Tab-separated table of C-alpha atoms in Angstrom:
chain	number	residue	atom	x	y	z
A	1	MET	CA	139.465	111.511	104.773
A	2	THR	CA	135.760	112.257	104.501
A	3	ASN	CA	134.212	115.005	106.619
A	4	TYR	CA	130.544	115.608	107.309
A	5	ILE	CA	129.096	118.768	105.798
A	6	LYS	CA	125.559	120.072	106.325
A	7	SER	CA	123.291	119.389	103.363
A	8	ARG	CA	122.628	123.055	102.515
A	9	ALA	CA	126.371	123.740	102.327
A	10	PHE	CA	127.015	120.555	100.337
A	11	PHE	CA	124.340	121.193	97.728
A	12	GLY	CA	125.336	124.860	97.559
A	13	LYS	CA	128.742	123.676	96.326
A	14	ASN	CA	127.276	120.957	94.083
A	15	PRO	CA	124.146	122.446	92.492
A	16	THR	CA	122.011	120.778	89.865
A	17	ASP	CA	120.338	122.922	87.237
A	18	GLN	CA	116.722	122.764	88.393
A	19	LYS	CA	115.353	125.749	86.483
A	20	THR	CA	115.833	124.551	82.915
A	21	ARG	CA	114.470	121.056	83.404
A	22	THR	CA	111.067	119.468	83.306
A	23	HIS	CA	110.150	117.820	86.581
A	24	PRO	CA	107.777	115.016	87.464
A	25	ILE	CA	104.354	115.434	88.987
A	26	ILE	CA	103.184	113.165	91.803
A	27	VAL	CA	99.569	112.042	92.122
A	28	CYS	CA	98.550	110.262	95.335
A	29	TRP	CA	95.263	108.377	95.297
A	30	LYS	CA	93.289	108.519	98.554
A	31	LEU	CA	96.149	108.330	101.053
A	32	THR	CA	94.975	107.941	104.636
A	33	SER	CA	98.062	108.841	106.660
A	34	PRO	CA	99.050	112.475	107.329
A	35	SER	CA	102.647	111.338	107.867
A	36	ASN	CA	102.662	109.718	104.406
A	37	ILE	CA	101.316	112.947	102.918
A	38	GLY	CA	104.029	114.918	104.721
A	39	SER	CA	106.707	112.464	103.576
A	40	VAL	CA	105.549	112.753	99.962
A	41	LEU	CA	105.698	116.564	100.161
A	42	ARG	CA	109.194	116.498	101.621
A	43	LEU	CA	110.373	114.024	98.978
A	44	ALA	CA	108.767	116.054	96.174
A	45	ASP	CA	110.617	119.134	97.381
A	46	ASN	CA	113.911	117.175	97.659
A	47	MET	CA	113.588	115.821	94.126
A	48	GLY	CA	112.377	119.027	92.450
A	49	CYS	CA	108.855	117.909	91.557
A	50	THR	CA	106.675	120.711	90.222
A	51	LYS	CA	103.351	119.603	91.643
A	52	VAL	CA	101.759	117.093	94.007
A	53	LEU	CA	98.080	116.221	93.798
A	54	PHE	CA	96.327	114.362	96.582
A	55	VAL	CA	93.139	112.895	95.139
A	56	ASP	CA	90.483	112.409	97.785
A	57	ASP	CA	86.799	113.285	97.592
A	58	GLU	CA	86.617	113.938	101.332
A	59	PRO	CA	90.030	114.921	102.727
A	60	SER	CA	89.953	115.263	106.493
A	61	PHE	CA	93.538	116.037	107.410
A	62	LYS	CA	94.737	118.748	109.724
A	63	ASP	CA	97.581	120.814	108.268
A	64	ARG	CA	99.617	120.572	111.474
A	65	ASN	CA	99.806	116.779	111.189
A	66	ILE	CA	101.102	117.065	107.621
A	67	LYS	CA	103.490	119.942	108.457
A	68	LYS	CA	105.109	117.910	111.219
A	69	THR	CA	106.593	115.530	108.637
A	70	ALA	CA	106.820	117.862	105.621
A	71	GLN	CA	108.610	120.613	107.579
A	72	THR	CA	109.640	123.515	105.290
A	73	SER	CA	108.503	121.598	102.207
A	74	PHE	CA	104.897	122.263	103.253
A	75	LYS	CA	105.144	125.748	101.710
A	76	ALA	CA	107.924	125.146	99.186
A	77	ILE	CA	106.030	123.342	96.425
A	78	ASP	CA	102.690	123.479	94.626
A	79	TRP	CA	100.403	120.903	96.223
A	80	HIS	CA	96.745	120.533	96.987
A	81	PHE	CA	93.847	118.176	97.451
A	82	CYS	CA	91.490	117.623	94.536
A	83	ASP	CA	88.532	115.342	93.995
A	84	SER	CA	88.386	112.306	91.766
A	85	SER	CA	86.385	114.162	89.107
A	86	ASN	CA	88.897	116.931	88.317
A	87	TRP	CA	92.458	115.714	89.001
A	88	MET	CA	93.209	114.909	85.359
A	89	GLU	CA	92.688	118.464	84.127
A	90	GLN	CA	95.524	119.559	86.426
A	91	ILE	CA	98.142	117.493	84.574
A	92	PRO	CA	99.524	118.875	81.294
A	93	GLU	CA	98.411	116.871	78.260
A	94	ASP	CA	101.973	116.065	77.208
A	95	TYR	CA	102.754	114.263	80.480
A	96	LYS	CA	102.855	110.452	80.519
A	97	LEU	CA	100.776	108.876	83.299
A	98	ILE	CA	102.719	106.086	85.031
A	99	ALA	CA	101.350	103.987	87.898
A	100	ILE	CA	103.705	102.626	90.547
A	101	GLU	CA	101.765	99.466	91.263
A	102	THR	CA	101.752	95.692	91.145
A	103	ALA	CA	99.329	95.231	88.267
A	104	GLU	CA	99.034	93.078	85.165
A	105	PRO	CA	100.891	94.006	83.109
A	106	SER	CA	103.518	95.859	85.097
A	107	TYR	CA	107.089	96.590	83.999
A	108	ASP	CA	110.347	96.418	85.946
A	109	LEU	CA	111.366	99.967	86.917
A	110	TYR	CA	115.012	99.329	86.051
A	111	LYS	CA	114.184	98.084	82.548
A	112	THR	CA	111.814	100.956	81.762
A	113	ASN	CA	112.682	104.242	80.076
A	114	LEU	CA	110.865	106.929	82.038
A	115	ALA	CA	109.685	109.924	80.016
A	116	GLU	CA	110.989	113.297	81.115
A	117	ARG	CA	107.438	114.643	81.414
A	118	THR	CA	105.842	112.067	83.692
A	119	ALA	CA	103.135	112.064	86.335
A	120	PHE	CA	103.747	109.216	88.796
A	121	PHE	CA	100.760	107.699	90.594
A	122	VAL	CA	100.770	105.946	93.956
A	123	GLY	CA	97.737	104.475	95.637
A	124	ASN	CA	96.053	104.077	98.958
A	125	GLU	CA	98.169	102.385	101.625
A	126	LYS	CA	95.829	99.385	101.897
A	127	VAL	CA	94.190	98.907	98.496
A	128	GLY	CA	96.570	100.580	96.040
A	129	LEU	CA	95.259	102.259	92.907
A	130	ASP	CA	91.707	101.950	91.660
A	131	ASN	CA	91.375	99.898	88.442
A	132	SER	CA	89.631	102.787	86.678
A	133	LEU	CA	92.688	104.944	87.376
A	134	LEU	CA	95.087	102.215	86.217
A	135	GLN	CA	93.232	102.175	82.882
A	136	LYS	CA	94.077	105.871	82.389
A	137	CYS	CA	97.801	105.253	82.873
A	138	GLU	CA	100.099	104.545	79.950
A	139	LYS	CA	101.751	101.781	81.951
A	140	SER	CA	102.368	100.426	85.405
A	141	ILE	CA	105.851	99.918	86.817
A	142	TYR	CA	106.995	97.865	89.784
A	143	ILE	CA	110.079	97.886	91.981
A	144	PRO	CA	111.853	94.520	92.130
A	145	MET	CA	112.054	93.358	95.748
A	146	LYS	CA	114.533	90.746	96.930
A	147	GLY	CA	113.455	90.390	100.556
A	148	HIS	CA	110.648	88.449	102.195
A	149	ASN	CA	108.263	91.432	102.508
A	150	LYS	CA	106.807	92.332	99.109
A	151	SER	CA	104.964	95.448	100.244
A	152	MET	CA	106.415	98.964	100.373
A	153	ASN	CA	105.314	102.265	101.891
A	154	VAL	CA	104.137	104.760	99.249
A	155	SER	CA	106.782	107.345	100.136
A	156	HIS	CA	109.523	104.706	99.969
A	157	ALA	CA	108.298	103.526	96.566
A	158	LEU	CA	108.226	107.110	95.298
A	159	THR	CA	111.760	107.658	96.598
A	160	ILE	CA	113.087	104.740	94.572
A	161	VAL	CA	111.170	105.665	91.414
A	162	LEU	CA	112.077	109.363	91.566
A	163	GLY	CA	115.701	108.397	92.194
A	164	GLU	CA	115.668	106.282	89.039
A	165	TRP	CA	113.902	109.046	87.088
A	166	THR	CA	116.601	111.499	88.243
A	167	ARG	CA	119.381	109.080	87.273
A	168	GLN	CA	117.901	108.660	83.791
A	169	HIS	CA	117.453	112.383	83.134
A	170	TYR	CA	120.301	114.080	84.997
A	171	TYR	CA	123.224	111.626	84.874
């Protein structure tokens, strides 16, 4: 029989070695929703990401709106806003830049080997990633979708991609 156990107790009994591993970086391009920003922070904390960059030349978000969704993750990881002129200098040179986007060409996530040292990029909720940014990425990956709706929330897309990255590097 299976019994529910609170997540802190469960993961305390089943730890993963987070300290000796390299972890992905997340770069979000001009997100407009504080709840999406909070969701990305919470996910980054869940998945052990080392850094989250929110690229926006004029961020206008109130911390309380982000904290509401991020909860304790708000203070648990390294994250900040940066402008479009200096985000790249905040990513180590040995990291591969991978866009999560429907672009030409774009590669199926499940047929792509994801480098251990990767910075994943997601774009604005309405217009995606800027073409100039896509040109800086080593490649673009997409998530195969079987349903009618072919659009996905940025935090949902990151969840799937980070789950696959974790599977490839931890299991």
